[in-house]
Short mmCIF file of C-alpha atoms and ligand atoms in Angstrom, two decimals:
data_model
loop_
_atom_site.label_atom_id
_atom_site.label_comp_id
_atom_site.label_asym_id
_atom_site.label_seq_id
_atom_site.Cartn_x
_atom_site.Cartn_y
_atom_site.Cartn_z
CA UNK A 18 0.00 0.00 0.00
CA UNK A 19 1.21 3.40 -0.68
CA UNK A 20 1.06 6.59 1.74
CA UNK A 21 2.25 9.95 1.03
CA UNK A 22 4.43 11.90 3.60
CA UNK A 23 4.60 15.89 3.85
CA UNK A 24 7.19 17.09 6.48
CA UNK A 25 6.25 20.88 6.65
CA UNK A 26 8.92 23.09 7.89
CA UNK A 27 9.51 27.03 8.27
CA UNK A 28 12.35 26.50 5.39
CA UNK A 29 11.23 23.46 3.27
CA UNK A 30 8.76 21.26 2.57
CA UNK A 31 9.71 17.57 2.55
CA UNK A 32 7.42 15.47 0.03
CA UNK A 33 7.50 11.85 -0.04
CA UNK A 34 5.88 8.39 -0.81
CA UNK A 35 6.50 5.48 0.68
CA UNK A 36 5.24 1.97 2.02
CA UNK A 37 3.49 0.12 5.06
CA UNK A 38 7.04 -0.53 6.19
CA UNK A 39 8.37 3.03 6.38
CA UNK A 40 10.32 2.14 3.06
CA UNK A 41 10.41 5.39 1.28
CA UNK A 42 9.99 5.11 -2.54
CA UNK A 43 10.65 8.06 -3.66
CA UNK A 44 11.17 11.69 -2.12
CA UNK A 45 11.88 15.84 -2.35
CA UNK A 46 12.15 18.96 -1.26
CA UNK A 47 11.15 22.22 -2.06
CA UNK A 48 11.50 25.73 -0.68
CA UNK A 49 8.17 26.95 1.65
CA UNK A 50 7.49 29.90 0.11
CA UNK A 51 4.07 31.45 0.48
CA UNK A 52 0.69 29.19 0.55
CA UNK A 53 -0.10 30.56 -3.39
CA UNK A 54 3.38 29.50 -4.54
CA UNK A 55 3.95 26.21 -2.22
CA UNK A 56 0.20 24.81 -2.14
CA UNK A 57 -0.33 24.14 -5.74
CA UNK A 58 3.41 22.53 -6.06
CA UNK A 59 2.37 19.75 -3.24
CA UNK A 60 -0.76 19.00 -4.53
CA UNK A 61 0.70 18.38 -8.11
CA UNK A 62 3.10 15.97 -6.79
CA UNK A 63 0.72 13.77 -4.61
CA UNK A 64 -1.95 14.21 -7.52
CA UNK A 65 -0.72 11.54 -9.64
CA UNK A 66 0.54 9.32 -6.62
CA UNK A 67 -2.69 7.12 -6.19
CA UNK A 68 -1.27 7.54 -1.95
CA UNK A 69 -4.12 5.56 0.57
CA UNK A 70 -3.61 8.30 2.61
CA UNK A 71 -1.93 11.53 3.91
CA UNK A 72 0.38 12.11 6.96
CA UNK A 73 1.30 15.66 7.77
CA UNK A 74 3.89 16.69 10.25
CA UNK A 75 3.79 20.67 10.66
CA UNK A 76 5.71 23.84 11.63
CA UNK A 77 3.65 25.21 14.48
CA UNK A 78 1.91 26.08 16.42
CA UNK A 79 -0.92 24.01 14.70
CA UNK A 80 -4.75 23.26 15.76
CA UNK A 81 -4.79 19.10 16.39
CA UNK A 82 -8.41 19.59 18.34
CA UNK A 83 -10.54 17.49 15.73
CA UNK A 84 -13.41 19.21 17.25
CA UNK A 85 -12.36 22.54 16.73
CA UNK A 86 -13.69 25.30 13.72
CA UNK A 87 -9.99 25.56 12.88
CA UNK A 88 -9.03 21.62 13.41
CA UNK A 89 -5.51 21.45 10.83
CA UNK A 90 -4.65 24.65 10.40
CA UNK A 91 -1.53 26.56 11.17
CA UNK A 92 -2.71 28.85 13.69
CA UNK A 93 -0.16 31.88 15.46
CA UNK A 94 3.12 31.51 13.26
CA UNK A 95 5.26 34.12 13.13
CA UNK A 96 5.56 33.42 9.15
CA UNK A 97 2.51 35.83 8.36
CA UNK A 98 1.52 34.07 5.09
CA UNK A 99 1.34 30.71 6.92
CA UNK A 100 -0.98 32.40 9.79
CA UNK A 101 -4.27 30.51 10.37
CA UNK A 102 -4.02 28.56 7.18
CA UNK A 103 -6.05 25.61 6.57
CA UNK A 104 -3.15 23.35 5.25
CA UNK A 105 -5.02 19.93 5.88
CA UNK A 106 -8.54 21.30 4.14
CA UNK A 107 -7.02 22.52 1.50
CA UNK A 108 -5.12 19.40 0.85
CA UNK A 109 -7.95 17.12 1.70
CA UNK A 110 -10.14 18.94 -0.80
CA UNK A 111 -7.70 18.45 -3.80
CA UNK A 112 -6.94 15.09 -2.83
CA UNK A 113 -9.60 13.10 -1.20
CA UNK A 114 -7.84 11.32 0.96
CA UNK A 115 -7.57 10.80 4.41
CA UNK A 116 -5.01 13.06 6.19
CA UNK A 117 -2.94 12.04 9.51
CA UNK A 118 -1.95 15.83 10.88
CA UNK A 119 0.58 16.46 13.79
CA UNK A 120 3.47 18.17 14.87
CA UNK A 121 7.44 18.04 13.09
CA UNK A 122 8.53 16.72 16.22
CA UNK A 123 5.52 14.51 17.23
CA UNK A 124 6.11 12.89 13.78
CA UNK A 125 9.41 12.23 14.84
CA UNK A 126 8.57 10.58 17.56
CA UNK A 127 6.96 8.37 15.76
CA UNK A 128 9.00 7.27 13.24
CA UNK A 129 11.30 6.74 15.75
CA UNK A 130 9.07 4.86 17.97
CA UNK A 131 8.03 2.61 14.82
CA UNK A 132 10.82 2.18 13.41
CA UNK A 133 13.89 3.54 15.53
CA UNK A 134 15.76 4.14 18.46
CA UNK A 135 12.59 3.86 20.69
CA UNK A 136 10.25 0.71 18.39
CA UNK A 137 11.06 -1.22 22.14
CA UNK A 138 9.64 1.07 24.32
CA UNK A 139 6.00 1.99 25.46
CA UNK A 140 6.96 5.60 25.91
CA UNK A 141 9.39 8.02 24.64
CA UNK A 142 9.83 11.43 23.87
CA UNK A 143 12.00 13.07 21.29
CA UNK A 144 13.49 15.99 21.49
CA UNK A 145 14.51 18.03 18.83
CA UNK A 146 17.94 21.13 18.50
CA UNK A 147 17.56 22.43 15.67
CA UNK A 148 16.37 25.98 14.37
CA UNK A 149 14.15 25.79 16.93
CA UNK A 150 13.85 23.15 20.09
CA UNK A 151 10.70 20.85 20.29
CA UNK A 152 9.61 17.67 21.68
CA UNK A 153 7.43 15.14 20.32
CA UNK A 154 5.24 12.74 23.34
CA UNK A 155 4.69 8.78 22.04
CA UNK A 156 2.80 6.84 24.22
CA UNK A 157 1.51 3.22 23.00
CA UNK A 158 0.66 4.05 19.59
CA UNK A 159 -0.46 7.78 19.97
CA UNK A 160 0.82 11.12 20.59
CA UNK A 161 0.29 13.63 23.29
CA UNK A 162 -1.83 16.34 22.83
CA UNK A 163 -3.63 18.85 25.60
CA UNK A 164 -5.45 21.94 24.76
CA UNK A 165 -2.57 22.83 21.71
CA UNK A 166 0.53 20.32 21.94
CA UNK A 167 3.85 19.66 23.77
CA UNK A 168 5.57 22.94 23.45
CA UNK A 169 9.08 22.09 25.68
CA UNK A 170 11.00 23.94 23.92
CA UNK A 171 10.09 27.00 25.87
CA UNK A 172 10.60 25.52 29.48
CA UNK A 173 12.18 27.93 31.62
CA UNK A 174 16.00 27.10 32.98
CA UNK A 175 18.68 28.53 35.06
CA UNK A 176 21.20 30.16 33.86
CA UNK A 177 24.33 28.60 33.39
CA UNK A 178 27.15 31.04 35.65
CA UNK A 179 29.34 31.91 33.02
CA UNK A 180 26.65 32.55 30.45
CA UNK A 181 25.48 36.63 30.13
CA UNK A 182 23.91 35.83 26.59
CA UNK A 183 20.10 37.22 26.85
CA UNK A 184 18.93 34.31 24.59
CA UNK A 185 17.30 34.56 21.08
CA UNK A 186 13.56 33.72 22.44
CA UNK A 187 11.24 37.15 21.97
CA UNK A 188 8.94 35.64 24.76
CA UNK A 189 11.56 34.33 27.19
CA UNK A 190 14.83 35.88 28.55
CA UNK A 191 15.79 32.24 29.64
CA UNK A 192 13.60 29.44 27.95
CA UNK A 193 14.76 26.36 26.67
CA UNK A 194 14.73 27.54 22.69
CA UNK A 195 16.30 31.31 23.67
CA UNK A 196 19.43 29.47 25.43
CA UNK A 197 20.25 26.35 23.18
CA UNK A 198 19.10 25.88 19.77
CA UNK A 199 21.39 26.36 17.05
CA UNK A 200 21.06 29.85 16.00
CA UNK A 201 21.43 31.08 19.92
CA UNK A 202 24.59 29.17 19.49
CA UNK A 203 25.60 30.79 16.43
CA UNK A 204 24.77 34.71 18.52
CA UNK A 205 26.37 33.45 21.36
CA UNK A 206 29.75 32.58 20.32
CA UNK A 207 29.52 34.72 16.92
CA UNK A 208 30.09 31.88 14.17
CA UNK A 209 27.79 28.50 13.08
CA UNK A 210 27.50 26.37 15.55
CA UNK A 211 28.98 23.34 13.35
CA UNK A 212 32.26 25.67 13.25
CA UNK A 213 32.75 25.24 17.00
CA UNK A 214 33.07 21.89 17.24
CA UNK A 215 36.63 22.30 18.98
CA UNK A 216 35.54 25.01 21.68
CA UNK A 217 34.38 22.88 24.69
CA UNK A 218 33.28 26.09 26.61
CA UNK A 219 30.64 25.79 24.12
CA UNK A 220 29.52 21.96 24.42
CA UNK A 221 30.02 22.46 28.34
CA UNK A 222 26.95 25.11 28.48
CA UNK A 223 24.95 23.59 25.61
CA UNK A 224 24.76 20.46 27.43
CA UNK A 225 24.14 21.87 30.98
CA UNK A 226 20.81 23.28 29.27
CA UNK A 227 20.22 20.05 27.96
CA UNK A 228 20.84 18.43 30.93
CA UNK A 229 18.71 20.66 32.96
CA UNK A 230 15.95 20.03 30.17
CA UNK A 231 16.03 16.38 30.15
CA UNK A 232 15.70 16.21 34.20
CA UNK A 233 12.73 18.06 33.96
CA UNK A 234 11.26 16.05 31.25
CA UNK A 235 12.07 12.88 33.49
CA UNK A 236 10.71 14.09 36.26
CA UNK A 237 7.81 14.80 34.59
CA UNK A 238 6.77 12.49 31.89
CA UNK A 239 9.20 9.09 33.37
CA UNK A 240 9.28 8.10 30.00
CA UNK A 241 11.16 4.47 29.03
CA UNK A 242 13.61 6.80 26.33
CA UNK A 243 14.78 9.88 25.31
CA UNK A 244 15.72 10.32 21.50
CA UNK A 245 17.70 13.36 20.63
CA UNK A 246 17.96 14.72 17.00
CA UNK A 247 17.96 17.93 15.06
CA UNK A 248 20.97 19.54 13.49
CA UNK A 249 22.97 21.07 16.72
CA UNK A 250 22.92 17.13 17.73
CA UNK A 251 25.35 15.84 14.91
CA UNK A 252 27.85 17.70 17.32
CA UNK A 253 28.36 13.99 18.71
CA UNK A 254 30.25 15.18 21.67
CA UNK A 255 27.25 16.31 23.34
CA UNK A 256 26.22 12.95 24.15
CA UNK A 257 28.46 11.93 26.72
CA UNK A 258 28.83 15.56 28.33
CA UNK A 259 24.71 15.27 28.65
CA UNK A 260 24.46 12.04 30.53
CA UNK A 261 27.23 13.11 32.36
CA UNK A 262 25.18 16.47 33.60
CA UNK A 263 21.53 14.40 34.01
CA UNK A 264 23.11 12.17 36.04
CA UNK A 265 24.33 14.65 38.58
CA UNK A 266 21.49 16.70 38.42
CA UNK A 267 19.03 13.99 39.19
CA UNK A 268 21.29 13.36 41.79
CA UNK A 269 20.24 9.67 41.87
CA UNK A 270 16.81 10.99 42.90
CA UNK A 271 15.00 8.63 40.72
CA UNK A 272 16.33 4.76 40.68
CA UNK A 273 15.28 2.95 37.97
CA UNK A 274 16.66 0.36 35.53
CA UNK A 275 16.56 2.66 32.90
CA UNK A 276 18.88 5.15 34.51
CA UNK A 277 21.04 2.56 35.93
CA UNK A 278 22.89 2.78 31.60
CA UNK A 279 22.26 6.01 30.92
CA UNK A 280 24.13 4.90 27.30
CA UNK A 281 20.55 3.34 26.54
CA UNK A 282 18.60 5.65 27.89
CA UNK A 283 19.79 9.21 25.93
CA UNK A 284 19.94 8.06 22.49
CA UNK A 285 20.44 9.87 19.17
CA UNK A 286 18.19 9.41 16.21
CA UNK A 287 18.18 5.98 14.53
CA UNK A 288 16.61 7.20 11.49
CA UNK A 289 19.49 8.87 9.40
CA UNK A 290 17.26 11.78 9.55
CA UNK A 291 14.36 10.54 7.86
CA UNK A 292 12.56 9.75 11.40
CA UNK A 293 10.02 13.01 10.50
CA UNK A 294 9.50 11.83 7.15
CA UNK A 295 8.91 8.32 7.98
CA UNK A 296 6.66 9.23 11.20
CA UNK A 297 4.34 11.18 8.40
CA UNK A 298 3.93 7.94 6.95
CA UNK A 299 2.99 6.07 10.14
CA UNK A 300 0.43 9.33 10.30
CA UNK A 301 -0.85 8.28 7.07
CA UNK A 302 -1.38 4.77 8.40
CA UNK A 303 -2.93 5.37 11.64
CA UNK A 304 -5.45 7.52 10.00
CA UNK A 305 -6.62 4.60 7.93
CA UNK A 306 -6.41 2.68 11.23
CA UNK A 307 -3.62 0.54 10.50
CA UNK A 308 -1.33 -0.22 13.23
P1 ADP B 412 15.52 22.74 11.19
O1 ADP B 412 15.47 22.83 12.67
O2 ADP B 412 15.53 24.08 10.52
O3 ADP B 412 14.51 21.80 10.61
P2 ADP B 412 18.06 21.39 11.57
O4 ADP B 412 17.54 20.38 12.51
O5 ADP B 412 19.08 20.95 10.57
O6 ADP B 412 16.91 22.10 10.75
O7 ADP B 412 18.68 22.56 12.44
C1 ADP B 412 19.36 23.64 11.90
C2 ADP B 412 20.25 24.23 13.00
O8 ADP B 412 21.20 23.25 13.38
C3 ADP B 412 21.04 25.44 12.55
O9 ADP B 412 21.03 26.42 13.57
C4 ADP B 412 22.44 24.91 12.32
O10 ADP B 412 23.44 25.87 12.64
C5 ADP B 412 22.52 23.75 13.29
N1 ADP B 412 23.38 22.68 12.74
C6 ADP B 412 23.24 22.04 11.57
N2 ADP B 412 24.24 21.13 11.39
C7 ADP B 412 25.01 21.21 12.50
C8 ADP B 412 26.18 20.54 12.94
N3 ADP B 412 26.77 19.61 12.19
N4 ADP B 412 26.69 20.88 14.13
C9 ADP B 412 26.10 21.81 14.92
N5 ADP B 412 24.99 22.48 14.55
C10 ADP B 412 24.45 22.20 13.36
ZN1 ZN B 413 10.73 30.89 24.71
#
């Protein structure tokens, strides 16, 4: 059977078809521009497709309440021409075809949880460093929504000591996003953060955000995994220096298997990158009610 698989982000749209298995078939990109100029281009490609069905993972925030007037549209983006758009009606009404809709990062976590670094666990969340910080909530076979979604990318931390950087979040002088993603890396320390691989002052704070993120999470949500992707993550180094930091933090607060290998329990993405395209196609699936 074949699904189609739209991974809408701020900068691109990723367009894809693939199979039951998460085997993609064939896939592309293309620059979002503005709904006139990036609409019809997505439609023409999954026109000729003959996909079962649609999965969606968005750029938010998005409206997920099925009940709601607005149910699958972007709703407050800062990208104006994106604001309160109807992207799954006006797909659904080109296409006929049923449309699985969720967040980047909830898509993610699925495709991860499917098929990835978290397919053994009941629960898992995934947490995204990218342009932005996200995290996606898999429990069982769905994904966690509330009134809107998961945002934890805007949880509020302390301050790392030597740190006087204000952050790049317009809502929050000292939120998850404002302190860690890539481009507060990149103001920070004045270059890319992919260029600083060698500076371990760097690494050091990013992963004492992290750290302080992922304890809260814990705490929290005592989920089975944590998965962490996104660009700033290829910076492999991180990995050790954030287990490292969690573990003192928790301050052996919470005793649990789990925690006992900390190696198994903060993982990176399985997926070579294609866990938010893939999760679009376990979308696709679970709207046609296929496991
Ligand atoms: P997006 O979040 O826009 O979907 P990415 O997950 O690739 O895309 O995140 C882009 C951010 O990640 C940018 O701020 C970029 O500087 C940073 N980034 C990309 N590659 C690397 C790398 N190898 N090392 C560190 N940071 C990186
Ligand atoms: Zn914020």
């Amino acid at each position: 059977m074949i699904f189609g698989a739209l991974e809408a982000g701020g900068t691109k749209m990723v367009l894809a078809i693939g199979n039951e298995h998460g085997e993609i078939l064939e896939q592309t990109s293309i620059p979002t521009e503005t709904p006139d100029i990036t609409m019809p281009k997505i439609i023409d490609y999954f026109k000729t497709k003959e996909i079962k069905a649609l999965g969606i993972g968005s750029f938010g925030p998005i409206d997920l309440n099925r009940q709601s007037a607005t149910y699958g549209f972007i709703t407050s983006t800062p990208k104006l021409s994106w604001a309160n758009y109807n992207i799954v009606g006006t797909i659904k009404e080109a296409l006929q075809v049923p449309i699985g809709f969720d967040t980047d990062v909830n898509g993610s976590a699925l495709g991860e949880a499917t098929w990835g670094s978290t397919r053994d666990v009941a629960f898992s969340i995934y947490i995204t460093i990218g342009t932005g910080i996200g995290i996606g909530v898999y429990q069982n076979g769905s994904l966690l929504h509330g009134m809107l979604h998961p945002e934890g990318g805007h949880i509020l931390l302390n301050k790392h000591e030597n740190d006087s950087f204000l952050g790049v979040c317009p809502y929050h002088p000292n939120c998850f996003e404002g302190l860690a993603s890539g481009p507060s890396i990149e103001k920070r320390w004045g270059k890319k953060a992919d260029q600083l691989k060698d500076n371990n002052e760097v690494w050091e704070m990013e992963a004492y955000y992290l750290a302080q993120a992922i304890v809260n999470y814990i705490l929290v949500l005592s989920p089975h995994r944590i998965v962490l992707g996104g660009g700033v993550m290829h910076q492999e180094q991180l990995f050790p220096l954030i287990r490292n930091k969690v573990k003192e933090l928790l301050n052996g607060y919470v005793k649990t298997p789990e925690l006992e290998n900390l190696d198994d329990y903060i993982v990176p993405a399985a997926l070579n990158d294609n866990q938010g395209i893939m999760g679009c196609i376990q979308l696709a699936k679970m709207e046609l009610g296929i496991k």
